[in-house]
Amino acid sequence: MSALLRLLALTLCLAAASSPFIPAVHAAEAVEESDLTAIPMGKGLPVTVRVGVMFHEVGSFTPDEGAFEAITDLRLSWEDPRLRYPAKEAPRGYKESVGSAAEDEIAKIWTPRVSIVNRPEDASFTIRRLRIYPDGRVETIARATAGYKTPVNLARFPFDQQKLNIEVALREDVVESVDLDFSPADVAFSRAAQGVEIGGWEIGLVNLRRDLVKGWNGDRYAKVTASLSVRRDAAGAIATIFIPLFASLLIPFMATWMNRIEDGAFAVDAFELANVIIGGLFAVIALSFTISSSYPTLAEGDNTVTQLLGLNYVALAVGLLITVFLYRYNLPKRWFGAHVQEEVFLFLTWAFPLVSLLVGAACIAAAAA
Amino acid sequence: MKFSRSAPAVLIGAVAVVIAAVTFVSNEISHRMAASFEAENFALMGKIAHSKLSGAETKALSAAEQLAASGAVRDAFAARDKDGLYAVVKDAFAVQREKYGMSQAQFHLAPAMSFLRVHNPKRPAEDLSHYRQIVLEVNHAKAARKGIEITTSGLSVFGVLPMLNVDGEHIGSFEMGLELGPLLDELKKTYSFETALFIDEKMLRETATSLSADILNEQNRFGKFIKFYSTHGELLRQLADGDDLNVVEESHYLRDAAGTPYGVLLQPVYNYAKKQIGVLLVAQDFSATRSADGQAAVWQLLLGVVSVVVLIGVILIVVRGVLLRPLREVVDPVAALADGRDVDAVEVAGCDEVRDLAENVEKLRARLTAAAKIEGGAP
């Protein structure tokens, strides 16, 4: 039995030694130092790669698709002591190559294998520049024109602020081997260029954030997210979305206001007023459909627009209840007398619109808060 | 007093006052809860920043202890062998500098004479006693000390320890210094704090004579302070100005920057001699608490107004619909009876009390009508 256990243990050890899942750091240690494409270990591990992102141009931002297109500069910098050289070899302070020359040089050295995780398709245009400083600092800048996916949160629409994210991550090197980070110099580099404009949005600052992404068996991978903050121009949304939403609220109010009491009885037939409510229901359904087809993201989740649509449906329901229970069946009159019914009617003519409008205003005020 | 007007007015007024008071109190409670949460957050920010700085001091002292513990270092220093000492420590210091952010290492002779700057060995020896109190103190008390000091090259966190020869005699001191910038970067990386270190310009110019012009320039001037380091210069410029930084004790405030509300904590920074040399600014995004506070205020106000409207309705319906208007239908026939006019049968729908009253009025009317008939028909 013990011999069997020893055999099993030996088999497991051999399997672990030949496993492709051993940490990259072990694999890297096995590489000869003369191989410049191997991970630089001169300063120990992890190799810290600093990230900066500059937004040169933002072509479009469509919140409904959670997508934007931009021309960006991605700057990566790290230290590779093997690439140090005498300062006199570089009168400008660094050796530089651009375009295909840079690609040739980059192929000869180690570079971090970063990927842009929220870029669904390859960039339509890229060009890279390589700089190597005498002290072994290496810097690459990649200019790319590409589309990116970014999360959109419309809970505070139309007073929302969105982040145009570019997520730079390592997928092959664990954080113990290669780390992504940024310095104040990278923060200063990371900004929107002068003149960047997006219609209907105000451009803000770029912020960098470092996270760790969990992998298998406790592995963690570094990720740096560069976020360009953009704030919506609320005035534009008010005309196109909020005026129809508040206008449709008038329909149930009209159904309430159009009736009157003559000699203790309602003058307008409940059937006619119910028709107004049903017409209003179709109008709100049509408005809801229009919004969901024009602004699909707005039609989902909890935001000002869905709250106001909900308010419209509730107002229609209240209008229908008033029509049925008050105008058609005169329930207050049956239960409490004609005077109570008249007072209920008079109260509803002002309280129902007032409360509905207050709730609508509160929805907008809460989003602005 | 006309009851039909004054009664609803009084009731509505009372309801409005009570609900306004309840709304105000509940709003105040939720506002205080948010403020209390933010105050705790400020306290936590302060503790984290303080802990980071004191941790850095310990780290500097620990690195100095480690490097100075070697017998070769001690012997070379005791023999005043500058070249030998440099040869012994340079590699170890290079590792400390490259991997662990140690920026300075220096041996001193008592009381505060620079003997060897490991980070800059070519620089001639000089007397540091006019600005390095920590070195003076260590060589005087012969005990290790740690703290922040302005040096000719800027600002660092130092750990300084006395050096003894093989016989245990005091031969000078050794220090290692850590730059503050990487510590602040770690605060940003770990806690998402934006930080900036502002140093009194006068003190900086007096002592940090070899400081680069990148720091000592007009763009970095905030009142009497110079921004020595910041994790996000553009953002920090919106969060504080020179007047804000004139603090002598820890303070905090809220300010919007780039459309986001930030909680800004200002901590005075003291050197080893306990003299304030600057201010550490720590800022954190407070949009979650600010937004929750604002939304709570809006919904509480709405709830209050809706409650007032509903209760006004109840008051009007009950007072007018159940009491006053039925009562009016009884009062008018009574007035007519009193005037001796003919009155139709009194029939009123309303509460039991009003119906009782109407029934009694009807009995009275019937009796008066009958009496009038008898009176009119008598021979």
XYZ file of C-alpha atoms in Angstrom:
748
model
C 0.000 0.000 0.000
C 2.790 2.416 0.969
C 4.650 1.538 -2.229
C 1.538 2.427 -4.169
C 1.279 5.777 -2.387
C 4.955 6.528 -3.097
C 4.408 5.723 -6.777
C 1.375 8.015 -6.833
C 3.324 10.849 -5.163
C 6.204 10.430 -7.649
C 3.771 10.525 -10.563
C 2.158 13.720 -9.208
C 5.575 15.381 -8.757
C 6.609 14.535 -12.312
C 3.274 15.788 -13.634
C 3.654 19.073 -11.736
C 7.194 19.554 -13.015
C 6.114 19.173 -16.628
C 2.846 21.070 -16.238
C 2.239 24.031 -18.542
C 0.523 25.763 -15.586
C 3.701 26.385 -13.629
C 4.055 30.117 -12.979
C 5.637 32.163 -15.718
C 8.272 33.319 -13.251
C 9.720 29.796 -13.123
C 9.687 29.485 -16.869
C 11.427 32.844 -17.166
C 14.170 31.851 -14.782
C 15.093 29.016 -17.078
C 15.795 31.325 -20.003
C 19.365 32.283 -20.703
C 20.316 35.835 -19.758
C 21.805 36.545 -23.172
C 18.395 36.213 -24.780
C 17.165 39.817 -24.883
C 13.651 38.678 -25.691
C 13.493 36.940 -22.306
C 12.020 38.749 -19.345
C 14.575 41.179 -17.829
C 15.462 39.997 -14.349
C 18.232 42.474 -13.607
C 16.084 44.353 -11.125
C 14.303 41.272 -9.907
C 10.725 40.348 -10.439
C 8.153 41.545 -11.062
C 9.143 43.776 -13.909
C 7.108 46.903 -13.420
C 5.634 48.243 -16.631
C 4.229 51.739 -16.336
C 1.221 52.645 -18.442
C -0.038 55.963 -19.762
C -2.803 56.656 -22.264
C -3.432 59.876 -24.149
C -6.680 60.496 -26.021
C -5.848 62.347 -29.221
C -9.283 62.254 -30.717
C -12.617 60.730 -29.812
C -14.473 60.099 -33.054
C -17.775 59.035 -31.593
C -19.367 57.893 -28.371
C -22.616 55.941 -28.499
C -23.818 55.228 -24.950
C -26.569 52.935 -26.255
C -23.972 50.566 -27.598
C -21.496 51.294 -24.833
C -18.886 51.976 -27.473
C -16.570 54.717 -28.604
C -13.919 55.231 -31.233
C -10.704 57.010 -30.474
C -7.191 57.716 -31.583
C -4.980 57.034 -28.603
C -1.343 56.877 -27.634
C -0.528 53.965 -25.342
C 2.781 54.495 -23.596
C 4.497 51.587 -21.879
C 7.779 52.025 -20.048
C 9.937 49.666 -18.049
C 13.553 49.034 -17.187
C 15.721 46.431 -18.849
C 19.260 46.679 -17.382
C 20.575 44.502 -20.226
C 19.881 47.374 -22.645
C 21.990 49.945 -20.811
C 24.609 51.655 -22.940
C 27.051 54.552 -22.600
C 25.261 57.887 -22.624
C 27.630 59.270 -25.263
C 26.105 56.845 -27.789
C 22.904 58.867 -27.680
C 23.488 62.620 -28.025
C 19.735 63.223 -27.825
C 19.536 61.339 -24.548
C 17.929 58.247 -26.053
C 17.948 55.977 -29.067
C 14.748 56.156 -31.035
C 13.166 54.230 -33.843
C 9.732 54.666 -35.395
C 7.415 52.587 -37.542
C 8.884 49.510 -39.222
C 12.320 50.270 -37.765
C 10.767 50.268 -34.318
C 9.021 46.963 -35.045
C 12.362 45.437 -36.054
C 13.992 46.645 -32.839
C 11.051 45.606 -30.707
C 11.273 42.085 -32.128
C 14.788 41.822 -30.733
C 13.972 42.767 -27.142
C 11.558 41.777 -24.441
C 8.345 43.753 -24.441
C 5.341 43.234 -22.166
C 2.586 41.248 -23.850
C -0.236 43.607 -23.004
C -3.640 43.477 -24.578
C -6.460 45.970 -24.704
C -9.225 43.847 -23.274
C -12.130 46.137 -24.174
C -11.100 46.520 -27.819
C -13.257 43.964 -29.619
C -11.544 44.350 -32.992
C -8.009 45.083 -34.049
C -7.056 48.698 -34.484
C -7.567 50.057 -37.974
C -4.267 51.905 -37.774
C -1.254 51.484 -35.514
C 2.247 52.796 -35.451
C 4.837 52.317 -32.736
C 7.786 54.277 -31.532
C 10.606 52.833 -29.433
C 12.968 54.762 -27.218
C 15.807 53.233 -25.224
C 17.564 55.405 -22.658
C 21.176 54.913 -21.522
C 20.072 53.789 -18.052
C 18.085 50.895 -19.548
C 14.691 52.540 -19.530
C 12.627 51.372 -22.468
C 9.591 53.236 -23.714
C 7.164 52.295 -26.436
C 4.338 54.462 -27.658
C 1.673 52.913 -29.851
C -0.724 55.182 -31.670
C -3.904 53.351 -32.598
C -7.253 54.152 -34.154
C -9.792 51.719 -32.801
C -13.224 51.137 -31.311
C -13.629 50.279 -27.630
C -16.382 48.918 -25.425
C -17.035 50.772 -22.208
C -19.578 50.261 -19.421
C -22.349 52.857 -19.373
C -24.340 53.711 -16.273
C -27.452 55.766 -16.987
C -28.873 55.791 -13.463
C -28.342 59.545 -13.293
C -29.424 60.384 -16.847
C -29.391 63.213 -18.056
C -26.940 64.393 -15.396
C -24.708 61.374 -15.864
C -20.968 61.223 -16.173
C -19.520 58.355 -18.177
C -16.044 56.946 -18.365
C -14.445 56.095 -21.680
C -12.237 53.238 -20.551
C -9.201 51.730 -22.149
C -8.285 48.585 -20.241
C -4.687 47.486 -20.605
C -4.057 44.045 -19.157
C -1.568 41.246 -19.087
C -3.051 37.889 -19.935
C 0.002 35.662 -19.994
C 2.304 37.006 -17.306
C 1.136 36.731 -13.708
C 1.568 39.741 -11.446
C 4.506 38.091 -9.697
C 6.276 38.131 -13.046
C 5.156 41.361 -14.733
C 3.209 44.112 -13.016
C 1.397 47.059 -14.536
C 1.528 50.360 -12.733
C 1.732 54.089 -13.322
C 3.649 57.053 -11.970
C 2.702 60.748 -11.736
C 4.530 61.189 -15.051
C 2.130 58.679 -16.598
C -0.809 60.471 -14.973
C 0.430 63.739 -16.481
C 0.830 62.027 -19.885
C -2.678 60.563 -19.652
C -5.061 63.283 -20.738
C -7.316 64.356 -23.553
C -5.489 66.410 -26.138
C -6.455 70.029 -26.606
C -9.402 70.286 -28.931
C -10.890 66.851 -28.246
C -14.666 67.216 -28.534
C -17.636 64.880 -28.407
C -21.009 66.313 -29.415
C -23.323 66.595 -26.400
C -20.571 65.751 -23.934
C -18.133 67.796 -21.911
C -14.606 66.401 -21.738
C -13.098 65.860 -18.289
C -9.904 64.423 -16.866
C -8.223 61.097 -17.491
C -7.748 58.907 -14.451
C -5.635 55.777 -14.159
C -6.585 52.838 -11.966
C -4.724 49.619 -11.304
C -6.553 46.365 -10.620
C -5.770 42.709 -10.417
C -7.670 40.170 -12.468
C -8.063 36.708 -10.966
C -6.851 33.738 -12.957
C -6.678 30.007 -12.362
C -5.254 28.497 -9.177
C -4.779 31.814 -7.436
C -2.959 33.460 -10.345
C -3.506 37.193 -10.651
C -2.910 39.414 -13.636
C -2.286 43.151 -13.549
C -4.588 45.557 -15.315
C -4.492 49.336 -15.676
C -7.604 51.186 -16.779
C -7.355 54.666 -18.261
C -10.706 56.438 -17.971
C -11.578 59.643 -19.755
C -14.491 61.230 -17.869
C -17.174 62.815 -19.998
C -20.217 64.659 -18.655
C -23.463 64.812 -20.614
C -24.921 68.129 -21.702
C -28.242 67.761 -19.858
C -30.023 70.536 -21.779
C -29.967 68.508 -24.995
C -31.738 65.547 -23.418
C -34.481 67.663 -21.826
C -35.933 68.783 -25.148
C -35.869 65.406 -26.855
C -36.903 63.068 -24.043
C -38.302 64.858 -21.024
C -40.792 67.190 -22.713
C -42.698 64.226 -24.300
C -42.567 62.335 -21.005
C -44.099 65.232 -19.069
C -46.540 66.076 -21.887
C -47.943 62.544 -21.830
C -48.678 63.024 -18.133
C -51.313 65.594 -19.160
C -53.560 62.867 -20.625
C -54.799 61.384 -17.329
C -55.037 64.913 -15.917
C -57.259 65.920 -18.820
C -59.518 62.949 -18.177
C -59.912 64.132 -14.594
C -60.350 67.808 -15.417
C -62.845 67.365 -18.257
C -65.633 66.195 -15.967
C -67.815 68.477 -13.831
C -70.581 68.089 -11.264
C -74.056 69.400 -12.015
C -76.758 68.927 -9.364
C -74.728 66.317 -7.553
C -74.093 64.181 -10.666
C -71.199 63.999 -13.100
C -71.972 65.712 -16.393
C -69.609 63.775 -18.715
C -70.110 60.117 -19.440
C -67.412 57.888 -17.903
C -67.144 55.974 -21.174
C -65.810 59.036 -23.000
C -63.227 59.706 -20.297
C -62.160 56.058 -20.237
C -61.526 56.405 -23.979
C -59.214 59.327 -23.264
C -57.298 57.177 -20.756
C -57.025 54.250 -23.160
C -55.833 56.653 -25.862
C -53.249 57.918 -23.382
C -52.151 54.357 -22.654
C -51.435 53.808 -26.343
C -49.592 57.127 -26.487
C -47.348 56.151 -23.556
C -46.744 52.697 -25.026
C -45.755 54.361 -28.307
C -43.470 56.783 -26.452
C -41.924 53.918 -24.522
C -41.356 52.007 -27.758
C -39.801 55.074 -29.400
C -37.437 55.583 -26.489
C -36.451 51.926 -26.324
C -35.719 51.832 -30.056
C -33.878 55.169 -30.153
C -32.159 54.832 -26.772
C -32.138 51.098 -25.963
C -29.862 51.473 -22.937
C -32.235 54.008 -21.413
C -35.131 51.582 -21.602
C -33.269 49.147 -19.354
C -32.541 49.421 -15.677
C -33.471 52.053 -13.165
C -33.012 55.585 -14.469
C -34.924 58.839 -14.765
C -36.527 57.887 -18.067
C -37.841 54.500 -16.895
C -39.012 56.146 -13.678
C -40.955 58.781 -15.636
C -42.390 56.134 -17.941
C -43.462 54.232 -14.836
C -44.996 57.433 -13.481
C -46.964 57.812 -16.731
C -48.378 54.310 -16.399
C -49.232 54.882 -12.733
C -50.923 58.217 -13.588
C -52.960 56.478 -16.299
C -53.930 53.756 -13.829
C -55.004 56.375 -11.290
C -56.939 58.214 -14.014
C -58.688 54.969 -14.942
C -59.529 54.233 -11.306
C -60.986 57.737 -10.942
C -63.045 57.232 -14.092
C -64.351 53.829 -13.050
C -64.887 54.207 -9.312
C -65.778 57.889 -9.179
C -67.355 58.812 -12.510
C -68.918 55.472 -13.455
C -69.930 53.820 -10.171
C -70.039 56.889 -7.881
C -68.631 54.843 -5.017
C -67.959 57.809 -2.662
C -71.555 58.914 -3.157
C -72.885 55.433 -2.438
C -70.757 54.993 0.627
C -70.566 58.491 2.108
C -73.039 60.689 0.265
C -73.053 63.247 -2.536
C -71.155 65.898 -0.592
C -68.201 63.592 0.038
C -68.118 62.640 -3.629
C -68.079 66.289 -4.675
C -65.262 67.034 -2.251
C -63.301 64.001 -3.458
C -63.703 65.211 -7.035
C -62.623 68.753 -6.179
C -59.608 67.419 -4.264
C -58.511 65.104 -7.068
C -58.665 67.843 -9.708
C -55.686 69.590 -8.134
C -54.002 66.957 -5.922
C -53.623 64.275 -8.604
C -51.737 66.517 -11.089
C -49.749 68.165 -8.301
C -48.539 64.891 -6.776
C -47.745 63.421 -10.207
C -45.695 66.446 -11.229
C -43.926 66.507 -7.885
C -42.944 62.851 -8.244
C -41.692 63.558 -11.776
C -39.686 66.552 -10.585
C -38.289 64.476 -7.700
C -37.095 61.795 -10.141
C -35.113 64.436 -12.029
C -33.884 66.159 -8.859
C -32.701 62.821 -7.436
C -30.737 62.159 -10.631
C -29.168 65.603 -10.393
C -28.306 65.200 -6.696
C -64.758 83.010 13.625
C -66.201 81.082 10.721
C -65.757 77.397 11.425
C -66.052 76.394 7.750
C -62.903 78.367 6.963
C -60.936 78.395 10.186
C -61.303 74.687 11.063
C -59.770 73.345 7.803
C -57.156 76.113 7.914
C -56.116 75.244 11.463
C -56.054 71.504 10.752
C -54.137 71.938 7.496
C -51.701 74.331 9.155
C -51.106 71.883 12.018
C -50.585 68.989 9.604
C -48.203 71.030 7.458
C -46.161 72.148 10.467
C -45.943 68.651 11.949
C -44.991 67.012 8.649
C -42.494 69.760 7.853
C -40.903 69.220 11.256
C -40.818 65.444 10.806
C -39.346 65.845 7.300
C -36.747 68.290 8.546
C -35.742 66.026 11.435
C -35.574 62.891 9.294
C -33.581 64.799 6.682
C -31.249 66.066 9.355
C -30.799 62.521 10.689
C -29.944 61.098 7.282
C -27.682 64.081 6.573
C -25.873 63.496 9.857
C -25.531 59.814 9.070
C -23.871 60.683 5.761
C -21.704 63.304 7.492
C -20.757 60.801 10.185
C -19.808 58.246 7.526
C -17.730 60.876 5.760
C -16.097 61.936 9.041
C -15.126 58.318 9.653
C -13.796 58.165 6.123
C -11.703 61.276 6.740
C -10.390 59.758 9.966
C -9.508 56.571 8.115
C -7.776 58.517 5.347
C -5.736 60.341 7.994
C -4.802 57.131 9.781
C -3.786 55.425 6.546
C -1.622 58.376 5.473
C -0.062 58.629 8.914
C 0.555 54.905 9.077
C 2.166 54.982 5.630
C 4.554 57.748 6.683
C 5.490 56.135 9.987
C 5.875 52.797 8.195
C 8.279 54.494 5.791
C 10.298 55.849 8.715
C 10.582 52.356 10.158
C 11.499 50.990 6.732
C 14.295 53.568 6.383
C 15.636 52.782 9.844
C 15.443 49.056 9.208
C 17.376 49.417 5.934
C 20.003 51.538 7.712
C 20.330 48.961 10.509
C 20.755 46.173 7.965
C 23.454 47.930 5.971
C 25.331 49.179 9.032
C 25.308 45.821 10.762
C 28.184 44.527 8.660
C 31.527 44.406 10.457
C 33.325 45.577 7.322
C 31.210 48.723 7.229
C 31.799 49.413 10.913
C 35.561 48.876 10.612
C 35.947 51.008 7.484
C 33.978 53.847 9.077
C 35.955 53.557 12.312
C 39.178 53.763 10.276
C 37.839 56.835 8.385
C 38.563 54.901 5.200
C 36.178 56.688 2.831
C 37.081 54.738 -0.296
C 36.999 51.429 1.536
C 33.667 52.300 3.091
C 32.200 53.226 -0.279
C 33.480 50.002 -1.818
C 31.796 47.994 0.925
C 28.379 49.664 0.824
C 27.883 50.797 -2.771
C 26.487 47.509 -4.120
C 24.185 46.969 -1.186
C 22.928 50.546 -1.500
C 22.446 50.145 -5.260
C 20.151 47.195 -4.583
C 18.257 49.157 -1.931
C 17.858 52.087 -4.295
C 16.810 50.116 -7.346
C 14.439 47.709 -5.665
C 13.189 49.381 -2.514
C 13.184 53.093 -3.262
C 15.979 54.125 -0.883
C 17.297 57.368 -2.301
C 19.926 58.414 0.220
C 22.579 56.832 2.434
C 25.069 58.883 4.365
C 27.676 58.454 7.089
C 28.262 61.345 9.488
C 30.869 62.236 12.025
C 29.653 63.763 15.261
C 28.055 66.159 15.702
C 26.750 66.393 12.092
C 29.621 66.434 9.650
C 28.930 64.608 6.423
C 31.564 61.927 5.893
C 30.343 59.894 2.913
C 27.244 60.334 0.822
C 26.856 56.880 -0.688
C 24.286 58.198 -3.194
C 26.653 60.995 -4.214
C 30.202 60.084 -3.143
C 31.924 62.884 -5.029
C 30.190 65.594 -3.087
C 32.577 67.132 -0.559
C 32.014 66.810 3.161
C 30.014 69.570 4.801
C 28.583 70.519 8.135
C 24.898 69.563 8.271
C 24.238 70.878 11.750
C 22.226 73.915 10.632
C 19.471 71.867 8.995
C 19.821 68.228 10.095
C 18.534 68.189 13.674
C 17.942 64.462 13.536
C 21.655 63.809 12.931
C 22.631 66.130 15.763
C 20.169 64.389 18.061
C 21.384 60.886 17.178
C 25.012 61.802 17.761
C 24.103 63.545 20.973
C 21.793 60.909 22.444
C 23.592 57.964 20.779
C 20.221 56.426 19.993
C 18.432 55.707 16.729
C 15.894 58.244 15.484
C 13.555 58.494 12.513
C 11.630 61.331 10.910
C 11.118 63.636 7.938
C 13.629 66.336 7.043
C 14.342 68.766 4.274
C 17.764 68.250 2.796
C 19.675 69.993 0.054
C 18.101 67.702 -2.533
C 14.532 67.893 -1.263
C 12.488 66.029 1.266
C 12.997 62.498 2.555
C 12.009 60.144 5.317
C 15.092 59.213 7.316
C 16.135 56.463 9.663
C 19.345 57.425 11.492
C 21.345 55.257 13.886
C 24.530 55.778 15.887
C 27.601 53.878 14.717
C 29.848 52.206 17.244
C 33.296 50.717 16.726
C 34.280 47.219 17.738
C 34.903 48.413 21.302
C 31.464 49.938 21.528
C 32.672 53.520 21.264
C 30.561 56.038 19.390
C 32.170 56.928 16.051
C 29.378 58.765 14.253
C 26.065 57.979 12.628
C 24.567 56.465 9.500
C 21.278 57.244 7.815
C 19.170 56.010 4.985
C 16.497 58.108 3.314
C 13.366 57.175 1.448
C 11.621 59.425 -1.063
C 8.040 60.358 -0.268
C 6.734 60.273 -3.831
C 6.591 56.478 -4.207
C 4.792 56.254 -0.856
C 2.089 58.579 -2.099
C 1.870 56.589 -5.340
C 1.238 53.469 -3.265
C -1.609 55.246 -1.472
C -3.185 55.956 -4.830
C -2.613 52.441 -6.101
C -3.966 50.735 -3.006
C -6.684 53.085 -1.768
C -7.429 55.272 -4.822
C -6.410 58.331 -2.802
C -5.188 61.338 -4.734
C -2.396 62.925 -2.739
C -0.128 65.931 -2.865
C 2.668 67.123 -0.658
C 3.089 70.868 -0.236
C 6.229 72.261 1.412
C 6.774 75.745 2.772
C 8.579 77.566 -0.031
C 10.775 79.608 2.270
C 12.072 76.536 4.086
C 12.542 74.695 0.835
C 14.547 77.505 -0.747
C 16.683 77.913 2.382
C 17.691 74.266 2.608
C 16.977 72.427 -0.643
C 19.536 74.384 -2.624
C 20.061 71.692 -5.229
C 16.367 71.095 -5.846
C 15.427 70.959 -9.499
C 13.572 73.806 -11.181
C 10.868 71.311 -12.111
C 9.633 71.685 -8.554
C 10.569 75.241 -7.673
C 8.532 77.045 -10.288
C 5.510 79.299 -10.545
C 3.160 76.506 -11.629
C 3.777 74.641 -8.403
C 3.236 77.647 -6.149
C 0.183 77.429 -3.867
C 0.301 80.521 -1.653
C 3.305 80.159 0.600
C 3.695 76.498 -0.366
C 5.336 74.686 -3.236
C 3.727 71.525 -4.539
C 6.558 69.084 -3.977
C 4.790 65.990 -5.286
C 1.318 65.040 -6.440
C -0.332 61.980 -7.868
C -2.605 63.969 -10.215
C -1.466 67.551 -10.680
C -4.407 68.736 -12.786
C -7.001 67.373 -10.381
C -5.200 68.625 -7.276
C -5.136 72.138 -8.677
C -8.927 72.128 -8.568
C -9.059 70.699 -5.073
C -6.938 73.199 -3.194
C -5.526 76.675 -3.369
C -2.977 78.516 -1.267
C -5.536 79.703 1.280
C -6.853 76.183 1.872
C -3.384 74.992 2.769
C -2.886 77.420 5.640
C -3.679 74.846 8.305
C -1.958 74.164 11.599
C -3.997 71.121 12.505
C -5.739 68.360 10.570
C -8.761 69.655 8.718
C -11.030 68.555 5.934
C -13.562 69.865 3.462
C -15.615 68.830 0.442
C -14.966 70.234 -3.007
C -16.042 69.454 -6.549
C -13.365 68.802 -9.126
C -14.137 67.863 -12.717
C -17.775 67.356 -11.746
C -17.006 64.909 -8.946
C -17.280 65.718 -5.234
C -14.080 64.964 -3.355
C -13.400 64.751 0.352
C -10.153 66.608 0.954
C -8.082 65.986 4.072
C -5.215 68.290 4.986
C -2.588 67.039 7.397
C 0.219 69.279 8.611
C 3.627 67.705 7.980
C 6.248 68.150 10.688
C 9.967 67.592 10.455
C 11.924 65.690 13.068
C 12.219 68.856 15.190
C 8.399 69.039 15.258
C 8.309 72.165 13.146
C 5.586 72.295 10.526
C 7.242 72.194 7.125
C 4.238 71.641 4.924
C 0.871 70.028 4.339
C -0.107 66.628 3.034
C -3.321 66.659 1.009
C -5.259 63.409 0.709
C -8.392 63.383 -1.447
C -10.952 60.711 -2.103
C -13.983 60.520 -4.374
C -17.042 61.128 -2.150
C -19.626 61.016 -4.928
C -21.331 57.919 -3.503
C -22.110 59.476 -0.105
C -22.872 62.923 -1.554
C -25.278 61.430 -4.077
C -26.954 59.229 -1.446
C -27.331 62.244 0.839
C -28.808 64.396 -1.917
C -31.200 61.671 -3.050
C -32.339 61.019 0.531
C -33.121 64.745 0.893
C -35.133 64.793 -2.349
C -37.208 61.695 -1.554
C -37.804 62.750 2.052
C -38.988 66.160 0.881
C -41.272 64.536 -1.679
C -42.670 62.171 0.951
C -43.359 65.146 3.215
C -45.131 67.148 0.499
C -47.207 64.171 -0.672
C -48.175 63.437 2.940
C -49.314 67.055 3.386
C -51.349 66.918 0.151
C -53.016 63.618 1.116
C -53.836 64.845 4.623
C -55.200 68.130 3.237
C -57.494 66.007 1.083
C -58.629 63.946 4.047
C -59.293 67.098 6.097
C -61.227 68.833 3.317
C -63.284 65.774 2.467
C -64.145 64.976 6.078
C -64.700 68.521 7.338
C -66.542 69.817 4.311
C -68.067 66.686 2.812
C -69.088 64.842 5.969
C -69.744 67.713 8.379
C -70.136 71.236 7.030
C -72.103 70.757 3.819
C -74.675 68.355 5.366
C -74.889 70.725 8.308
C -75.603 73.589 5.892
C -78.579 71.592 4.573
C -79.961 71.450 8.111
C -79.130 75.008 9.069
C -80.948 76.548 6.086
C -84.360 74.920 6.909
C -83.952 75.839 10.589
C -83.391 79.464 9.557
C -86.451 79.336 7.337
C -88.526 77.843 10.153
C -87.282 80.554 12.465
C -88.412 83.158 9.930
C -91.820 81.493 9.735
C -91.410 80.426 6.141
C -92.674 77.127 4.756
C -90.023 74.434 4.578
C -89.992 71.135 2.693
C -89.228 67.916 4.517
C -85.676 67.921 5.852
C -83.680 64.909 4.631
C -79.914 64.948 4.884
C -77.261 62.311 4.093
C -74.243 62.576 6.364
C -72.796 61.287 9.551
C -75.016 59.881 12.282
C -74.873 63.051 14.326
C -75.969 65.246 11.422
C -78.689 62.755 10.491
C -79.940 62.812 14.105
C -79.979 66.576 13.962
C -81.827 66.515 10.648
C -84.374 64.041 11.997
C -85.021 66.255 15.003
C -85.330 69.317 12.771
C -87.741 67.377 10.621
C -89.800 66.483 13.737
C -89.739 70.134 14.743
C -90.779 71.198 11.266
C -93.592 68.639 11.211
C -94.827 69.760 14.619
C -94.682 73.414 13.681
C -96.468 72.695 10.416
C -99.156 70.725 12.261
C -99.477 73.444 14.883
C -99.778 76.069 12.173
C -102.536 74.085 10.499
C -104.418 73.722 13.798
C -103.928 77.374 14.503
C -105.082 78.335 11.052
C -108.098 75.932 11.128
C -109.455 76.937 14.588
C -112.899 78.631 14.558
